[in-house]
mmCIF file of N, CA and C in Angstrom:
data_model
loop_
_atom_site.group_PDB
_atom_site.id
_atom_site.type_symbol
_atom_site.label_atom_id
_atom_site.label_comp_id
_atom_site.label_asym_id
_atom_site.label_seq_id
_atom_site.Cartn_x
_atom_site.Cartn_y
_atom_site.Cartn_z
ATOM 1 N N THR A 275 1.938 -18.145 5.108
ATOM 2 C CA THR A 275 0.919 -18.202 4.081
ATOM 3 C C THR A 275 1.098 -19.420 3.182
ATOM 4 N N GLY A 276 2.277 -20.021 3.211
ATOM 5 C CA GLY A 276 2.523 -21.172 2.360
ATOM 6 C C GLY A 276 3.027 -20.785 0.981
ATOM 7 N N LEU A 277 3.043 -19.496 0.673
ATOM 8 C CA LEU A 277 3.545 -19.029 -0.617
ATOM 9 C C LEU A 277 5.051 -18.806 -0.538
ATOM 10 N N ASP A 278 5.675 -18.794 -1.709
ATOM 11 C CA ASP A 278 7.068 -18.407 -1.782
ATOM 12 C C ASP A 278 7.171 -16.963 -1.285
ATOM 13 N N PRO A 279 8.139 -16.645 -0.415
ATOM 14 C CA PRO A 279 8.242 -15.282 0.122
ATOM 15 C C PRO A 279 8.366 -14.200 -0.953
ATOM 16 N N LYS A 280 9.056 -14.497 -2.055
ATOM 17 C CA LYS A 280 9.178 -13.503 -3.120
ATOM 18 C C LYS A 280 7.826 -13.233 -3.771
ATOM 19 N N LEU A 281 7.044 -14.275 -3.981
ATOM 20 C CA LEU A 281 5.713 -14.113 -4.564
ATOM 21 C C LEU A 281 4.788 -13.384 -3.594
ATOM 22 N N ALA A 282 4.839 -13.741 -2.326
ATOM 23 C CA ALA A 282 3.998 -13.075 -1.329
ATOM 24 C C ALA A 282 4.374 -11.607 -1.211
ATOM 25 N N GLY A 283 5.668 -11.292 -1.254
ATOM 26 C CA GLY A 283 6.100 -9.899 -1.214
ATOM 27 C C GLY A 283 5.587 -9.121 -2.402
ATOM 28 N N LEU A 284 5.603 -9.730 -3.568
ATOM 29 C CA LEU A 284 5.078 -9.087 -4.769
ATOM 30 C C LEU A 284 3.572 -8.863 -4.665
ATOM 31 N N LEU A 285 2.857 -9.846 -4.175
ATOM 32 C CA LEU A 285 1.399 -9.747 -4.084
ATOM 33 C C LEU A 285 0.942 -8.672 -3.100
ATOM 34 N N CYS A 286 1.807 -8.303 -2.171
ATOM 35 C CA CYS A 286 1.453 -7.245 -1.216
ATOM 36 C C CYS A 286 1.148 -5.930 -1.912
ATOM 37 N N TYR A 287 1.733 -5.716 -3.078
ATOM 38 C CA TYR A 287 1.608 -4.436 -3.772
ATOM 39 C C TYR A 287 0.464 -4.399 -4.788
ATOM 40 N N ILE A 288 -0.145 -5.526 -5.075
ATOM 41 C CA ILE A 288 -1.134 -5.600 -6.153
ATOM 42 C C ILE A 288 -2.315 -4.660 -5.915
ATOM 43 N N LEU A 289 -2.939 -4.703 -4.765
ATOM 44 C CA LEU A 289 -4.092 -3.848 -4.473
ATOM 45 C C LEU A 289 -3.800 -2.854 -3.360
ATOM 46 N N GLY A 290 -2.538 -2.544 -3.177
ATOM 47 C CA GLY A 290 -2.150 -1.511 -2.225
ATOM 48 C C GLY A 290 -2.495 -1.841 -0.789
ATOM 49 N N ILE A 291 -3.285 -0.965 -0.180
ATOM 50 C CA ILE A 291 -3.606 -1.116 1.242
ATOM 51 C C ILE A 291 -4.329 -2.431 1.519
ATOM 52 N N VAL A 292 -5.192 -2.840 0.625
ATOM 53 C CA VAL A 292 -5.997 -4.046 0.847
ATOM 54 C C VAL A 292 -5.110 -5.279 0.981
ATOM 55 N N THR A 293 -4.296 -5.541 -0.028
ATOM 56 C CA THR A 293 -3.439 -6.731 0.036
ATOM 57 C C THR A 293 -2.330 -6.556 1.063
ATOM 58 N N GLY A 294 -1.883 -5.315 1.261
ATOM 59 C CA GLY A 294 -0.882 -5.074 2.305
ATOM 60 C C GLY A 294 -1.412 -5.472 3.674
ATOM 61 N N LEU A 295 -2.628 -5.047 3.973
ATOM 62 C CA LEU A 295 -3.236 -5.415 5.261
ATOM 63 C C LEU A 295 -3.466 -6.915 5.381
ATOM 64 N N ILE A 296 -3.931 -7.519 4.306
ATOM 65 C CA ILE A 296 -4.186 -8.965 4.340
ATOM 66 C C ILE A 296 -2.908 -9.728 4.669
ATOM 67 N N PHE A 297 -1.838 -9.431 3.929
ATOM 68 C CA PHE A 297 -0.591 -10.152 4.172
ATOM 69 C C PHE A 297 0.021 -9.783 5.516
ATOM 70 N N PHE A 298 -0.128 -8.531 5.946
ATOM 71 C CA PHE A 298 0.435 -8.139 7.235
ATOM 72 C C PHE A 298 -0.268 -8.865 8.376
ATOM 73 N N LEU A 299 -1.575 -9.056 8.260
ATOM 74 C CA LEU A 299 -2.322 -9.725 9.321
ATOM 75 C C LEU A 299 -2.189 -11.245 9.267
ATOM 76 N N ILE A 300 -2.037 -11.790 8.064
ATOM 77 C CA ILE A 300 -1.954 -13.251 7.934
ATOM 78 C C ILE A 300 -0.559 -13.772 8.257
ATOM 79 N N GLU A 301 0.453 -13.108 7.736
ATOM 80 C CA GLU A 301 1.829 -13.598 7.887
ATOM 81 C C GLU A 301 2.371 -13.221 9.272
ATOM 82 N N LYS A 302 2.757 -14.229 10.019
ATOM 83 C CA LYS A 302 3.265 -14.001 11.373
ATOM 84 C C LYS A 302 4.764 -14.261 11.497
ATOM 85 N N THR A 303 5.324 -15.077 10.617
ATOM 86 C CA THR A 303 6.710 -15.501 10.817
ATOM 87 C C THR A 303 7.708 -14.874 9.851
ATOM 88 N N ASN A 304 7.340 -14.690 8.605
ATOM 89 C CA ASN A 304 8.292 -14.218 7.604
ATOM 90 C C ASN A 304 8.380 -12.696 7.654
ATOM 91 N N GLN A 305 9.522 -12.194 8.119
ATOM 92 C CA GLN A 305 9.700 -10.753 8.276
ATOM 93 C C GLN A 305 9.816 -10.017 6.940
ATOM 94 N N VAL A 306 10.295 -10.702 5.906
ATOM 95 C CA VAL A 306 10.397 -10.076 4.587
ATOM 96 C C VAL A 306 9.008 -9.772 4.044
ATOM 97 N N VAL A 307 8.105 -10.715 4.167
ATOM 98 C CA VAL A 307 6.732 -10.510 3.691
ATOM 99 C C VAL A 307 6.060 -9.422 4.515
ATOM 100 N N ARG A 308 6.256 -9.438 5.818
ATOM 101 C CA ARG A 308 5.668 -8.399 6.674
ATOM 102 C C ARG A 308 6.220 -7.019 6.334
ATOM 103 N N PHE A 309 7.513 -6.946 6.021
ATOM 104 C CA PHE A 309 8.120 -5.678 5.623
ATOM 105 C C PHE A 309 7.467 -5.149 4.351
ATOM 106 N N HIS A 310 7.324 -6.006 3.353
ATOM 107 C CA HIS A 310 6.721 -5.570 2.093
ATOM 108 C C HIS A 310 5.249 -5.206 2.294
ATOM 109 N N ALA A 311 4.560 -5.916 3.151
ATOM 110 C CA ALA A 311 3.166 -5.581 3.431
ATOM 111 C C ALA A 311 3.072 -4.208 4.091
ATOM 112 N N ALA A 312 3.921 -3.951 5.078
ATOM 113 C CA ALA A 312 3.920 -2.653 5.752
ATOM 114 C C ALA A 312 4.304 -1.539 4.784
ATOM 115 N N GLN A 313 5.287 -1.791 3.949
ATOM 116 C CA GLN A 313 5.718 -0.799 2.971
ATOM 117 C C GLN A 313 4.597 -0.505 1.978
ATOM 118 N N SER A 314 3.873 -1.518 1.590
ATOM 119 C CA SER A 314 2.751 -1.336 0.683
ATOM 120 C C SER A 314 1.662 -0.482 1.321
ATOM 121 N N ILE A 315 1.385 -0.712 2.592
ATOM 122 C CA ILE A 315 0.371 0.056 3.309
ATOM 123 C C ILE A 315 0.787 1.523 3.391
ATOM 124 N N VAL A 316 2.029 1.773 3.769
ATOM 125 C CA VAL A 316 2.505 3.159 3.914
ATOM 126 C C VAL A 316 2.536 3.864 2.560
ATOM 127 N N PHE A 317 3.079 3.212 1.550
ATOM 128 C CA PHE A 317 3.172 3.831 0.233
ATOM 129 C C PHE A 317 1.789 4.111 -0.347
ATOM 130 N N SER A 318 0.873 3.164 -0.218
ATOM 131 C CA SER A 318 -0.482 3.359 -0.737
ATOM 132 C C SER A 318 -1.202 4.465 0.018
ATOM 133 N N GLY A 319 -1.021 4.510 1.332
ATOM 134 C CA GLY A 319 -1.626 5.572 2.127
ATOM 135 C C GLY A 319 -1.096 6.935 1.722
ATOM 136 N N PHE A 320 0.211 7.032 1.509
ATOM 137 C CA PHE A 320 0.816 8.288 1.062
ATOM 138 C C PHE A 320 0.294 8.681 -0.313
ATOM 139 N N THR A 321 0.171 7.718 -1.205
ATOM 140 C CA THR A 321 -0.327 8.001 -2.550
ATOM 141 C C THR A 321 -1.767 8.493 -2.511
ATOM 142 N N ILE A 322 -2.592 7.882 -1.698
ATOM 143 C CA ILE A 322 -3.991 8.307 -1.567
ATOM 144 C C ILE A 322 -4.063 9.708 -0.963
ATOM 145 N N ALA A 323 -3.266 9.970 0.063
ATOM 146 C CA ALA A 323 -3.252 11.297 0.677
ATOM 147 C C ALA A 323 -2.796 12.359 -0.322
ATOM 148 N N LEU A 324 -1.777 12.055 -1.106
ATOM 149 C CA LEU A 324 -1.296 12.989 -2.120
ATOM 150 C C LEU A 324 -2.369 13.249 -3.169
ATOM 151 N N TRP A 325 -3.069 12.212 -3.591
ATOM 152 C CA TRP A 325 -4.157 12.356 -4.558
ATOM 153 C C TRP A 325 -5.252 13.274 -4.007
ATOM 154 N N ILE A 326 -5.600 13.103 -2.735
ATOM 155 C CA ILE A 326 -6.631 13.941 -2.116
ATOM 156 C C ILE A 326 -6.176 15.398 -2.086
ATOM 157 N N VAL A 327 -4.934 15.632 -1.671
ATOM 158 C CA VAL A 327 -4.411 17.001 -1.604
ATOM 159 C C VAL A 327 -4.400 17.641 -2.992
ATOM 160 N N LEU A 328 -3.921 16.908 -3.983
ATOM 161 C CA LEU A 328 -3.870 17.459 -5.335
ATOM 162 C C LEU A 328 -5.261 17.721 -5.896
ATOM 163 N N THR A 329 -6.224 16.894 -5.558
ATOM 164 C CA THR A 329 -7.607 17.124 -5.984
ATOM 165 C C THR A 329 -8.165 18.394 -5.359
ATOM 166 N N ILE A 330 -7.916 18.580 -4.069
ATOM 167 C CA ILE A 330 -8.391 19.778 -3.378
ATOM 168 C C ILE A 330 -7.730 21.029 -3.964
ATOM 169 N N VAL A 331 -6.435 20.964 -4.206
ATOM 170 C CA VAL A 331 -5.727 22.106 -4.802
ATOM 171 C C VAL A 331 -6.287 22.404 -6.192
ATOM 172 N N SER A 332 -6.508 21.371 -6.977
ATOM 173 C CA SER A 332 -7.051 21.555 -8.323
ATOM 174 C C SER A 332 -8.430 22.199 -8.271
ATOM 175 N N LEU A 333 -9.290 21.761 -7.361
ATOM 176 C CA LEU A 333 -10.613 22.349 -7.222
ATOM 177 C C LEU A 333 -10.530 23.799 -6.757
ATOM 178 N N ALA A 334 -9.595 24.085 -5.855
ATOM 179 C CA ALA A 334 -9.431 25.457 -5.370
ATOM 180 C C ALA A 334 -8.944 26.380 -6.481
ATOM 181 N N VAL A 335 -8.013 25.898 -7.312
ATOM 182 C CA VAL A 335 -7.505 26.693 -8.421
ATOM 183 C C VAL A 335 -8.612 26.944 -9.444
ATOM 184 N N ASP A 336 -9.393 25.928 -9.731
ATOM 185 C CA ASP A 336 -10.511 26.084 -10.676
ATOM 186 C C ASP A 336 -11.551 27.075 -10.136
ATOM 187 N N ALA A 337 -11.828 26.994 -8.842
ATOM 188 C CA ALA A 337 -12.812 27.896 -8.238
ATOM 189 C C ALA A 337 -12.298 29.328 -8.219
ATOM 190 N N ALA A 338 -11.012 29.503 -8.008
ATOM 191 C CA ALA A 338 -10.442 30.840 -7.964
ATOM 192 C C ALA A 338 -10.397 31.468 -9.355
ATOM 193 N N GLY A 339 -10.270 30.660 -10.368
ATOM 194 C CA GLY A 339 -10.203 31.171 -11.729
ATOM 195 C C GLY A 339 -11.565 31.450 -12.337
ATOM 196 N N ALA A 340 -12.605 30.911 -11.741
ATOM 197 C CA ALA A 340 -13.946 31.057 -12.331
ATOM 198 C C ALA A 340 -14.636 32.325 -11.951
#
């Protein structure tokens, strides 16, 4: 990418899956940047899945109490 690897690794986390995918697809040689991009994708995906589950549970609890 031409960026400093530390900066590119940091930027992978800025927009979660979006920037993770961008850096994972663009960067072919630097394994550190690819690692951080993959980690960003997995962590963001897990966070989104957890948010969905908690939303569904919250709606179910509200519906059961009403």
